[in-house]
CSV table of C-alpha atoms in Angstrom, one decimal:
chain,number,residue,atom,x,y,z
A,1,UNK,CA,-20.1,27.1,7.0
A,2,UNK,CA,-21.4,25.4,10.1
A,3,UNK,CA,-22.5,21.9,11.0
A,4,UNK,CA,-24.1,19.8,13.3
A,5,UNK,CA,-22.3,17.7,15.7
A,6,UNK,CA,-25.6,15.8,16.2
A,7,UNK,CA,-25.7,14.5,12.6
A,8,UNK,CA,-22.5,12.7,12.8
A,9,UNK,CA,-22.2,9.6,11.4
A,10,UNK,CA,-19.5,6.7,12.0
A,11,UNK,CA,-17.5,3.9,10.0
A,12,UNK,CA,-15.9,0.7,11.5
A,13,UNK,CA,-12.8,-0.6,10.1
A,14,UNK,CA,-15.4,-3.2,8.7
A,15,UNK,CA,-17.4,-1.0,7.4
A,16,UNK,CA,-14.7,0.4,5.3
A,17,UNK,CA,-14.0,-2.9,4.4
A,18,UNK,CA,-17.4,-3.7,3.3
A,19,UNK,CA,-17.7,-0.6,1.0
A,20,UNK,CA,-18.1,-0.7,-2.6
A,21,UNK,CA,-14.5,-0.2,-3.8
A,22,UNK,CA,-15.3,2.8,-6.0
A,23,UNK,CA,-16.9,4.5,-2.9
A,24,UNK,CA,-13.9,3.7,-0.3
A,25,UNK,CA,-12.1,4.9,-2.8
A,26,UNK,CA,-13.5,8.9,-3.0
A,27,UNK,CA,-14.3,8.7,0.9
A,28,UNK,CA,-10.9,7.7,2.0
A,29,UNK,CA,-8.9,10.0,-0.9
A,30,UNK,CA,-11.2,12.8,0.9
A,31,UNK,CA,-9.8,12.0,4.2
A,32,UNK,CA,-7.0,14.4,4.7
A,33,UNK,CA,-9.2,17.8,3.5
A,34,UNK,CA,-7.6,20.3,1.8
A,35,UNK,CA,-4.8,19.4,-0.2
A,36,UNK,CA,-2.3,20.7,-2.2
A,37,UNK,CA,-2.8,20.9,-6.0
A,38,UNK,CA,0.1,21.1,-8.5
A,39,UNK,CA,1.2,19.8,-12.0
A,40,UNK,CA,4.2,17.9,-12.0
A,41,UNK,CA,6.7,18.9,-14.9
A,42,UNK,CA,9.4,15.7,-16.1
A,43,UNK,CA,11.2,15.0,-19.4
A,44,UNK,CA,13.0,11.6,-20.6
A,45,UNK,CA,16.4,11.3,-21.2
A,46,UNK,CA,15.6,12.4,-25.0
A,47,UNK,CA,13.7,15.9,-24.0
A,48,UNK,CA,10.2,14.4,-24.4
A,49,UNK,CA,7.9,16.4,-21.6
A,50,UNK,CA,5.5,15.0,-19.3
A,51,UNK,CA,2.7,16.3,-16.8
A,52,UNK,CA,1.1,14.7,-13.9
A,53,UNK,CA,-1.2,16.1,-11.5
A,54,UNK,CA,-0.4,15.7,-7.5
A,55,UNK,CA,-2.0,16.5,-4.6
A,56,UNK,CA,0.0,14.8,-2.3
A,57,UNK,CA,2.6,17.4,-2.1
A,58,UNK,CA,4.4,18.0,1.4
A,59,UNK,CA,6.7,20.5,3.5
A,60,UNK,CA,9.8,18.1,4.4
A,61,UNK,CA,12.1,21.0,5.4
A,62,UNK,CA,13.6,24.1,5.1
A,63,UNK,CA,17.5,24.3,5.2
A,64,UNK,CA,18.5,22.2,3.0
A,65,UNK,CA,14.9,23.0,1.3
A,66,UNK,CA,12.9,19.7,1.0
A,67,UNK,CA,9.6,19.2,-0.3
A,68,UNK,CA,8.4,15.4,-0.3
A,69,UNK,CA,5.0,13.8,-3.1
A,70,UNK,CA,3.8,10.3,-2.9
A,71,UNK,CA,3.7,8.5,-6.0
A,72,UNK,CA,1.7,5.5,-7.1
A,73,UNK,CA,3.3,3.4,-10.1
A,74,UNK,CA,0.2,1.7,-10.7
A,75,UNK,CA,-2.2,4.4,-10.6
A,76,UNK,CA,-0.2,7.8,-11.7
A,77,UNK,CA,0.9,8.8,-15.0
A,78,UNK,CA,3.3,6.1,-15.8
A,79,UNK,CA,6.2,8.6,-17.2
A,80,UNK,CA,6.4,10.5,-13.6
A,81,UNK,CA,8.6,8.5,-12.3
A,82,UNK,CA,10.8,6.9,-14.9
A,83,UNK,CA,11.6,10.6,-16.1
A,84,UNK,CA,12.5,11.9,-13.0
A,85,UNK,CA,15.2,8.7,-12.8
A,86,UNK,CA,16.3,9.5,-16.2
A,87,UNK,CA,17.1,13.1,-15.2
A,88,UNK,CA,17.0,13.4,-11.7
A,89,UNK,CA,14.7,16.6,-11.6
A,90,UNK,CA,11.1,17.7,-11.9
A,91,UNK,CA,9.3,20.9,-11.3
A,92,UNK,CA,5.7,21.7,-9.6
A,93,UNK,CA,3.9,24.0,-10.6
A,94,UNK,CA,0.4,25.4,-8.8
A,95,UNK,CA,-2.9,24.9,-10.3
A,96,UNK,CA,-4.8,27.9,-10.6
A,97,UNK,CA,-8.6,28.7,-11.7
A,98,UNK,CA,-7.7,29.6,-15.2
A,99,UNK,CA,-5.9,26.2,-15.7
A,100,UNK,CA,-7.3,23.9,-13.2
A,101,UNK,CA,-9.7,22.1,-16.2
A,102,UNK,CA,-6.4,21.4,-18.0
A,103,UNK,CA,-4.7,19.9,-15.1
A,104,UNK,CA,-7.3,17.9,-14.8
A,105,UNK,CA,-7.7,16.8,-18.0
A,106,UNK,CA,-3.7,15.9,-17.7
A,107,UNK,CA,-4.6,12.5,-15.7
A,108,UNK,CA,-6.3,11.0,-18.6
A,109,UNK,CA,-4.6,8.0,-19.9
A,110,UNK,CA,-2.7,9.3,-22.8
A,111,UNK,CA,-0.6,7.6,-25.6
A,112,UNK,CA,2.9,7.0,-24.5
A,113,UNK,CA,4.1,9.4,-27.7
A,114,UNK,CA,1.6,12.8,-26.6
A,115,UNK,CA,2.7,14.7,-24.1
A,116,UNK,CA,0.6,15.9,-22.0
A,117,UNK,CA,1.2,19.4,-22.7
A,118,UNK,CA,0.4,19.6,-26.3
A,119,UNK,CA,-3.0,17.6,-24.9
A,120,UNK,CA,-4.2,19.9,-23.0
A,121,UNK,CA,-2.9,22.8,-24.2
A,122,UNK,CA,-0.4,24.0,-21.8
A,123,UNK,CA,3.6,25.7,-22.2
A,124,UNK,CA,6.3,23.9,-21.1
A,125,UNK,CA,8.9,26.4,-20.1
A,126,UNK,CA,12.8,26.0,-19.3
A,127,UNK,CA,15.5,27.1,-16.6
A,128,UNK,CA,18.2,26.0,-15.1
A,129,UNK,CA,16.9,22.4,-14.9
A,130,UNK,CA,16.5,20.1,-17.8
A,131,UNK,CA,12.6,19.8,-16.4
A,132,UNK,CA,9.7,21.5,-17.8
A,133,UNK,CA,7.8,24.4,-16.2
A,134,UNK,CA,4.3,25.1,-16.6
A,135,UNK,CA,4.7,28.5,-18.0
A,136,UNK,CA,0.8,29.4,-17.4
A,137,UNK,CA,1.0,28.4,-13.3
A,138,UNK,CA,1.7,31.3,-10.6
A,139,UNK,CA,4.3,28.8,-8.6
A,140,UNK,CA,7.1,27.2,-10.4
A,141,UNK,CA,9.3,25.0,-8.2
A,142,UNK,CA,12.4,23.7,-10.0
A,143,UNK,CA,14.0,20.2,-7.8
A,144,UNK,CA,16.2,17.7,-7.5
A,145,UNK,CA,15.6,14.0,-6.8
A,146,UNK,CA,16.9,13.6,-3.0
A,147,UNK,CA,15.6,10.5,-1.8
A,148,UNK,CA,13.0,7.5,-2.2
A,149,UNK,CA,11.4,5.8,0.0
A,150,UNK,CA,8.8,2.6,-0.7
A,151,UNK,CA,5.7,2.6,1.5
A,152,UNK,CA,5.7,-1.5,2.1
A,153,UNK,CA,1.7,-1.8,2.7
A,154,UNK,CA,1.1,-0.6,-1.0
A,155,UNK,CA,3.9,-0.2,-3.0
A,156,UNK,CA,3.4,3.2,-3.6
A,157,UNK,CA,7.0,6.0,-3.4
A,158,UNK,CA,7.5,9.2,-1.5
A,159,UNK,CA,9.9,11.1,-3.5
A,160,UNK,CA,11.8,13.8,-1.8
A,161,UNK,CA,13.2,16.7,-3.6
A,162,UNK,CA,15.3,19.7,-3.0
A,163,UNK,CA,14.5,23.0,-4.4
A,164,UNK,CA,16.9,24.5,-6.5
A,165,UNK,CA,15.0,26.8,-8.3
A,166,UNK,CA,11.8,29.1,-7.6
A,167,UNK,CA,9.2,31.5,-9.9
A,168,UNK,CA,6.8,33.3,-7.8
A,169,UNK,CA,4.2,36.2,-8.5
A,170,UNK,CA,6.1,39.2,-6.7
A,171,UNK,CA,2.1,40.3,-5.2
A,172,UNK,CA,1.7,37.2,-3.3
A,173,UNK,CA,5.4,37.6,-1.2
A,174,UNK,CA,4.6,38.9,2.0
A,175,UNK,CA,7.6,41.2,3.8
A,176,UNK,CA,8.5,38.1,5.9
A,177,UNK,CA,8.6,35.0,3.2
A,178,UNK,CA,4.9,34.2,3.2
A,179,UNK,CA,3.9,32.9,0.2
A,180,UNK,CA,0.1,33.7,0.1
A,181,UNK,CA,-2.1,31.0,-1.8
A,182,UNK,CA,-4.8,33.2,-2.0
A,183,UNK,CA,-2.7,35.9,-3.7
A,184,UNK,CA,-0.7,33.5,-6.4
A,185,UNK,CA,-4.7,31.8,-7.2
A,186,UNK,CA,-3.6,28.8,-6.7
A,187,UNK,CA,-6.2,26.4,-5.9
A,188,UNK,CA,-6.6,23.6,-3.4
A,189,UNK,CA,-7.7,19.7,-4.4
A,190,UNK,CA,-10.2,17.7,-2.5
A,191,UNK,CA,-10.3,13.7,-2.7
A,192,UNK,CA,-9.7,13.0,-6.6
A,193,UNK,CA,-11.5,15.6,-8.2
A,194,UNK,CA,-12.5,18.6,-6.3
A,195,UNK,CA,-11.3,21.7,-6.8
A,196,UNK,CA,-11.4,24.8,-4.4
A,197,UNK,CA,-10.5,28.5,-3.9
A,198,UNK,CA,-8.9,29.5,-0.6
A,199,UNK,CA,-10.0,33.1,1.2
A,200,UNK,CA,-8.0,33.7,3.8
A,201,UNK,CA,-9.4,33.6,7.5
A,202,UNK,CA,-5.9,35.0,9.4
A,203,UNK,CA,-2.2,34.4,10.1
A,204,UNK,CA,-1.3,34.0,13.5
A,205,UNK,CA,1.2,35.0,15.7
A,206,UNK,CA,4.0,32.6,17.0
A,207,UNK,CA,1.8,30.3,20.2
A,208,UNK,CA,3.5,30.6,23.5
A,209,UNK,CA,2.0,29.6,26.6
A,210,UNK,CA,-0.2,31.9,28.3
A,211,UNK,CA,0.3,35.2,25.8
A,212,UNK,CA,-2.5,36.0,23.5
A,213,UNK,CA,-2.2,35.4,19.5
A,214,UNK,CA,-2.5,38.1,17.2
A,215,UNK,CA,-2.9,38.5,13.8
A,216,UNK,CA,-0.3,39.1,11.0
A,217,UNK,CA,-1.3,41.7,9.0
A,218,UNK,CA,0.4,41.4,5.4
A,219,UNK,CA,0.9,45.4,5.1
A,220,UNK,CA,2.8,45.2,8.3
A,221,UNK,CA,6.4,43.2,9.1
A,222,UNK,CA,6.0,40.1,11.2
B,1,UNK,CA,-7.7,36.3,-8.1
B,2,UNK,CA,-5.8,37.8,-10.5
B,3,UNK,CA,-2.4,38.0,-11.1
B,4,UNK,CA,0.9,39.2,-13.4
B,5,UNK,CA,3.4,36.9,-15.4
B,6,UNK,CA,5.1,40.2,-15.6
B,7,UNK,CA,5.9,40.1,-12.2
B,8,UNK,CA,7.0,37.0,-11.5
B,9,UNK,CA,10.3,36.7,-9.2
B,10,UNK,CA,12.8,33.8,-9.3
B,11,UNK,CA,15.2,32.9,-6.8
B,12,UNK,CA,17.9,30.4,-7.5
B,13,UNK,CA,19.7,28.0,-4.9
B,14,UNK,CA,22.2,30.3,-4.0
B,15,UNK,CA,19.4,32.6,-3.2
B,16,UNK,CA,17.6,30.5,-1.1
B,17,UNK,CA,21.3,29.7,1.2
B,18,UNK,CA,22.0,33.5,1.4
B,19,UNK,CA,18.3,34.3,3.0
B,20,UNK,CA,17.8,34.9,6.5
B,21,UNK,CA,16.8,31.7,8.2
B,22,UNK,CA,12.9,32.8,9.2
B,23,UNK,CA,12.4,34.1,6.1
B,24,UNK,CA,13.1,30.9,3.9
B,25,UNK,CA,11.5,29.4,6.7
B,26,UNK,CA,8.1,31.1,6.2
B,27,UNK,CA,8.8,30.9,2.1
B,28,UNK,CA,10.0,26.9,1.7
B,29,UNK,CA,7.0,25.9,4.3
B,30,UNK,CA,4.8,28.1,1.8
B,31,UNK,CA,5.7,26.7,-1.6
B,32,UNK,CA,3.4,23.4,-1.3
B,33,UNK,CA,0.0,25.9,-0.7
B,34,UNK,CA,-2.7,25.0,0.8
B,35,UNK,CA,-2.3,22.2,3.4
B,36,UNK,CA,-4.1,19.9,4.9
B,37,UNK,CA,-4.7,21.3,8.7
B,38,UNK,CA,-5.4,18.2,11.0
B,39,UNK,CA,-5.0,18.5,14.7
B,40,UNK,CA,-3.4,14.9,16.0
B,41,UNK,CA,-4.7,13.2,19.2
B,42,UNK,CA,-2.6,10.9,20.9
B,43,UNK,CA,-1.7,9.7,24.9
B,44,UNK,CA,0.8,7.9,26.5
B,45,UNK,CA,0.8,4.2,27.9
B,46,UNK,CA,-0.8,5.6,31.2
B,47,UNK,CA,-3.7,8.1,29.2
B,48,UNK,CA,-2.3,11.4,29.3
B,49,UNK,CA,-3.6,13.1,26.0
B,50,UNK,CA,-1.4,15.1,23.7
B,51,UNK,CA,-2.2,17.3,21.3
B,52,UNK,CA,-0.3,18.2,18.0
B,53,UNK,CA,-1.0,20.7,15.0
B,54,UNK,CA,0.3,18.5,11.3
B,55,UNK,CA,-0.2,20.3,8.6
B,56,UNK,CA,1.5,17.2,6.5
B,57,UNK,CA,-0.8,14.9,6.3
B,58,UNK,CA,-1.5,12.8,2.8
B,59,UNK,CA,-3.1,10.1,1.2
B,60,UNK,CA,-1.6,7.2,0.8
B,61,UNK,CA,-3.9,4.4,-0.8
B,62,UNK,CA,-7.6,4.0,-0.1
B,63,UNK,CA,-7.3,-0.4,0.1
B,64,UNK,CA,-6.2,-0.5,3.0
B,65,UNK,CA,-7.1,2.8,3.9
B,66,UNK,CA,-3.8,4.3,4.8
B,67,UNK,CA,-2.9,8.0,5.6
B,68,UNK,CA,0.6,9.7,6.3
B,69,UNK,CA,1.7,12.4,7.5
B,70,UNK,CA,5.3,13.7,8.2
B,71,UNK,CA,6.7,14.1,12.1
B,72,UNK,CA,10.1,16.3,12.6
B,73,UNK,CA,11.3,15.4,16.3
B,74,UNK,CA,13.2,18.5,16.8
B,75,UNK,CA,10.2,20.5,16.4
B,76,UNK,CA,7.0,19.5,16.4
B,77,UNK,CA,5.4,19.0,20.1
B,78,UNK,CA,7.8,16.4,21.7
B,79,UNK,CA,5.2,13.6,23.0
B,80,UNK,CA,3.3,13.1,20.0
B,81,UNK,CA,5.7,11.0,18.2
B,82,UNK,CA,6.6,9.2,21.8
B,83,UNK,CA,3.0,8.8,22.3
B,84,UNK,CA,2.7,6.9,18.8
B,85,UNK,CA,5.1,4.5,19.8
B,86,UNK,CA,3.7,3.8,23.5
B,87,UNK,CA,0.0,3.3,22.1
B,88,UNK,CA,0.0,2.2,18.6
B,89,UNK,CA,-2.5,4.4,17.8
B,90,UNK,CA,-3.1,8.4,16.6
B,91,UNK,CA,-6.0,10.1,15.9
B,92,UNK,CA,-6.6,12.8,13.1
B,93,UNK,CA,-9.3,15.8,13.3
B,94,UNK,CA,-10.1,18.3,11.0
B,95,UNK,CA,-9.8,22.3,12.5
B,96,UNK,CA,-12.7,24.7,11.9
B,97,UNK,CA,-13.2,28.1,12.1
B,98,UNK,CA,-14.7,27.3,15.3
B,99,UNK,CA,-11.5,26.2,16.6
B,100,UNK,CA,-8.5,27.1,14.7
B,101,UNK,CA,-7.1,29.5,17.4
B,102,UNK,CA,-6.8,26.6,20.2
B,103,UNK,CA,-5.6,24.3,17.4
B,104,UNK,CA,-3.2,27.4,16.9
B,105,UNK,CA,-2.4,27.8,20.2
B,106,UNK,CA,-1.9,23.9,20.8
B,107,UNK,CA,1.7,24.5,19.0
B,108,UNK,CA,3.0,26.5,22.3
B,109,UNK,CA,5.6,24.7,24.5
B,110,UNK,CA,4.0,23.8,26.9
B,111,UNK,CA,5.3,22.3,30.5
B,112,UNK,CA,5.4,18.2,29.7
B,113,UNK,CA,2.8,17.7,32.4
B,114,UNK,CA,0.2,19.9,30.5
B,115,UNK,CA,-2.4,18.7,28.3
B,116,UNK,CA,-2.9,20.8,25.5
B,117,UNK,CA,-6.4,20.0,25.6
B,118,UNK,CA,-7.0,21.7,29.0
B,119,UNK,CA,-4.3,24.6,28.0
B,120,UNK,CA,-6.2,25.1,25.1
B,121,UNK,CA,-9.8,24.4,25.6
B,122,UNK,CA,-10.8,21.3,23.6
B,123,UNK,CA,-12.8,18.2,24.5
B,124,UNK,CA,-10.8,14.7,24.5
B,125,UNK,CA,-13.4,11.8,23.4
B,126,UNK,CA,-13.0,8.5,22.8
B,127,UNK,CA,-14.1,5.5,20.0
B,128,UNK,CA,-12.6,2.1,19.8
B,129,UNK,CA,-8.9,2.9,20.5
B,130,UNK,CA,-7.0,4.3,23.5
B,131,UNK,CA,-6.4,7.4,22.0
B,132,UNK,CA,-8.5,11.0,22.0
B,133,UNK,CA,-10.3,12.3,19.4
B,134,UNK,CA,-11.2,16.5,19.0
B,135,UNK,CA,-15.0,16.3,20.2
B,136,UNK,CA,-15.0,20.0,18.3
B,137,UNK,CA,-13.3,18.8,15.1
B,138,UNK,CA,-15.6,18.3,11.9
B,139,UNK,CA,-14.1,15.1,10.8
B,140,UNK,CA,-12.7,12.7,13.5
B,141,UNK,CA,-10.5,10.0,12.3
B,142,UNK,CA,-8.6,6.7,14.2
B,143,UNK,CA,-5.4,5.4,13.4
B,144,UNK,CA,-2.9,2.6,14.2
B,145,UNK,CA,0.5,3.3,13.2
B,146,UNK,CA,1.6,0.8,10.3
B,147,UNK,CA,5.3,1.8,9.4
B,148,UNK,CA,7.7,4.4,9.4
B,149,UNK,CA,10.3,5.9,7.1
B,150,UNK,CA,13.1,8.1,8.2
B,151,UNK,CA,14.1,11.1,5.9
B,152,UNK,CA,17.3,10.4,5.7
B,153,UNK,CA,18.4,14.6,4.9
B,154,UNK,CA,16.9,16.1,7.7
B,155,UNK,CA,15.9,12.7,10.1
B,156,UNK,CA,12.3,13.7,9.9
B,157,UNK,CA,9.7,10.9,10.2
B,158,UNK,CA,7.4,9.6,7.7
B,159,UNK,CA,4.5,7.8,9.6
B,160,UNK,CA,1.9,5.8,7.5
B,161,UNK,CA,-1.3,5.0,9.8
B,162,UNK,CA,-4.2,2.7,8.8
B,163,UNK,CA,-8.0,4.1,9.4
B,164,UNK,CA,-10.0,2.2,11.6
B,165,UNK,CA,-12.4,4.7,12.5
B,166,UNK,CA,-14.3,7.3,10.7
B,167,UNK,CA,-16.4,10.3,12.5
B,168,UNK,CA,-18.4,12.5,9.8
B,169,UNK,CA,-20.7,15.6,9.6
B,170,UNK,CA,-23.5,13.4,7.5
B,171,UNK,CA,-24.0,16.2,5.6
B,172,UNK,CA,-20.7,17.0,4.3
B,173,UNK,CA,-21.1,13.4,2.6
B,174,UNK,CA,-21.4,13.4,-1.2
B,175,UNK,CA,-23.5,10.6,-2.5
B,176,UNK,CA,-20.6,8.6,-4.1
B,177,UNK,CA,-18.7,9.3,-0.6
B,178,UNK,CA,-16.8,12.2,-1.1
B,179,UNK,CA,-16.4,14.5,1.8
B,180,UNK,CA,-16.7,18.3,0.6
B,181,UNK,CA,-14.5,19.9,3.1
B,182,UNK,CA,-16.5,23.4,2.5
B,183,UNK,CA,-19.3,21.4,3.8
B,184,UNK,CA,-17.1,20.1,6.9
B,185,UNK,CA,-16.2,23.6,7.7
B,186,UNK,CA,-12.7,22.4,7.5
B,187,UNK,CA,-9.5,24.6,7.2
B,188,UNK,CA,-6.5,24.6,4.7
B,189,UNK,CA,-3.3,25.7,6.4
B,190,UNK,CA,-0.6,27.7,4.6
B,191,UNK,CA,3.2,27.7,5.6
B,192,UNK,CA,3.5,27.9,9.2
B,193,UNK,CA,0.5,30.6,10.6
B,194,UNK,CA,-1.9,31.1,7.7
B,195,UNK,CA,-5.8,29.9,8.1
B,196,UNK,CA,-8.0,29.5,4.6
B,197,UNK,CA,-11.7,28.9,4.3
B,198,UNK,CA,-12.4,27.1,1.0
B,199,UNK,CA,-14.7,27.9,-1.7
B,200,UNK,CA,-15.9,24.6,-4.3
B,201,UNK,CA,-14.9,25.9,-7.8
B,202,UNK,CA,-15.9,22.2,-9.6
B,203,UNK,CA,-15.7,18.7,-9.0
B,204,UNK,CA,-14.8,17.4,-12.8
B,205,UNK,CA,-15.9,13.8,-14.0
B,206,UNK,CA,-12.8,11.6,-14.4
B,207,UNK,CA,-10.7,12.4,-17.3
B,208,UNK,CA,-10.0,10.4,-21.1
B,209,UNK,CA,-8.7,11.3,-23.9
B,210,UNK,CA,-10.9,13.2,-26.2
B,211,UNK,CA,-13.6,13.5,-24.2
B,212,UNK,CA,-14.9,16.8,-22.2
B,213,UNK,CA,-14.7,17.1,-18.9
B,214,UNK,CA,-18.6,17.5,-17.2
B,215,UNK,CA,-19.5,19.1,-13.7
B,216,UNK,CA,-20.2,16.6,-10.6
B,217,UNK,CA,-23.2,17.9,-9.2
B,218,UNK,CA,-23.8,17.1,-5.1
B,219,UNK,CA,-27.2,16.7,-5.6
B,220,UNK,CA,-26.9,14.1,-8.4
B,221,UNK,CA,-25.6,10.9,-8.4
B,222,UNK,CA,-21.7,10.7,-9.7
């Protein structure tokens, strides 16, 4: 894919400003590129499931294992939160190709009574947590509410979660704990609703100063 | 991609405390997939540029336009987070295939006194704030820092940044504004050392109840 440097083309902080809202809206969600796409598994106190789509999933840290997700009570599937406060868990699992048109069809704006599971025709699935699983997705990431923290400029939550609980496709472990995207089929998220596969261009060897990198090769140990 | 329900294999929490630290390393930074994979510009109160891999960055809310991405001091490049402070201001840019090795090897440790953009090869350029943007990165976007959130598990750093400035391949500009990272040429990252290309599998219309979902086509209006 290449581009030209000379058809670049800039925005002010007016002219985002002066955008119509609905445009602003796409541009700046597409701002960050590639993002990560999963479904977000909840129940309410009383069992009832719930499924959200995020693509603002993070890396927070690895011992204790923390993964972090922004949250937007206005905007989001309203259940999302309230559910993980009733139970203090929820699972994310990874979109892939064969299920991506039901995960997107999980952000419509359904009765309170439907779960979005029955909607769009996906499994909930159970393990140690009291928190749904998407049985059809290649990741399933079981966690525990950790912390919340409220973004002041627009209300919105980053939720941070410890992992307690993991379902991975065996072909996509590398020897040395990489978890290969491209492997498990899961699928990245662009802006609101794009949808991409991922081929993989190279791992890279640890950067020190003034040694060449190499490549990883995932039939060899790191 | 293909892959096995069959072979699907779970680890539990006690799993994840008995594994050798790289390995749950490589695995816990794996289990978001594919990441946003900004390089981040920034300098000190006298100009010296730093230059910092993040492979954290989310969206936040598109009015204001606000980004965030997640700092761990320990770790990550020590100025960048220093640098944040001194200026006010950060810059994020997209890494190509063009450049992903230098953005790679931008991670090394290198002597305080070093730019990475000289150790590395890359082109410091400047907009409307004081800090440097890639010149060889895609998409080229200006920040000032808004707030900050400390992750109280691990004392990593949430910092939220407001855009003020916008650099964009024209071409990679959908009609209704979204920016089609395959058209960008931008990366996804995975876990720590793993470099994607991206493929466009759909862009799907926005989602009701009982209604089908229809393609977005870049060459028609949204």
């Amino acid at each position: 894919m290449k581009y030209r440097f000379m058809n670049m083309r800039s925005f002010s902080s007016q002219d985002l400003d002066a955008m119509p809202k609905a445009y602003r809206r796409t541009l700046v969600n597409s701002l960050s590129g590639y993002k990560s796409l999963c479904l977000c598994g909840t129940a309410d106190a009383a069992g009832h499931t719930n499924l959200s789509v995020i693509s603002s999933v993070i890396h927070v840290g690895a011992s204790p294992p923390l993964m972090g997700l922004l949250l937007r009570p206005d905007v989001v599937p309203r259940h999302t939160l309230s559910n993980m406060e009733a139970t203090g868990a929820f699972t994310l699992n990874h979109v892939t190709e064969a299920i991506y048109r039901q995960a997107h069809q999980a952000s419509a704006r359904y009765p309170q009574e439907v779960s979005e599971f029955e909607a769009v025709g996906l499994s909930p699935r159970y393990g140690a947590l009291r928190v749904p699983y998407v049985a059809e997705a290649s990741v399933q990431i079981g966690l525990v509410v950790q912390e919340r923290h409220r973004i002041i400029a627009n209300q919105t939550l980053l939720i941070v979660g410890r992992v307690m609980e993991l379902y991975l496709p065996e072909a996509a472990l590398w020897p040395d704990g990489f978890l290969d995207p491209e492997r498990a089929g899961s699928l990245a998220g662009a802006a609101l609703d794009g949808y991409y596969r991922g081929e993989r261009v190279a791992r890279l060897s640890y950067a020190k100063p003034d040694q060449p990198l190499r490549e990883i090769d995932p039939d060899l140990p790191a």
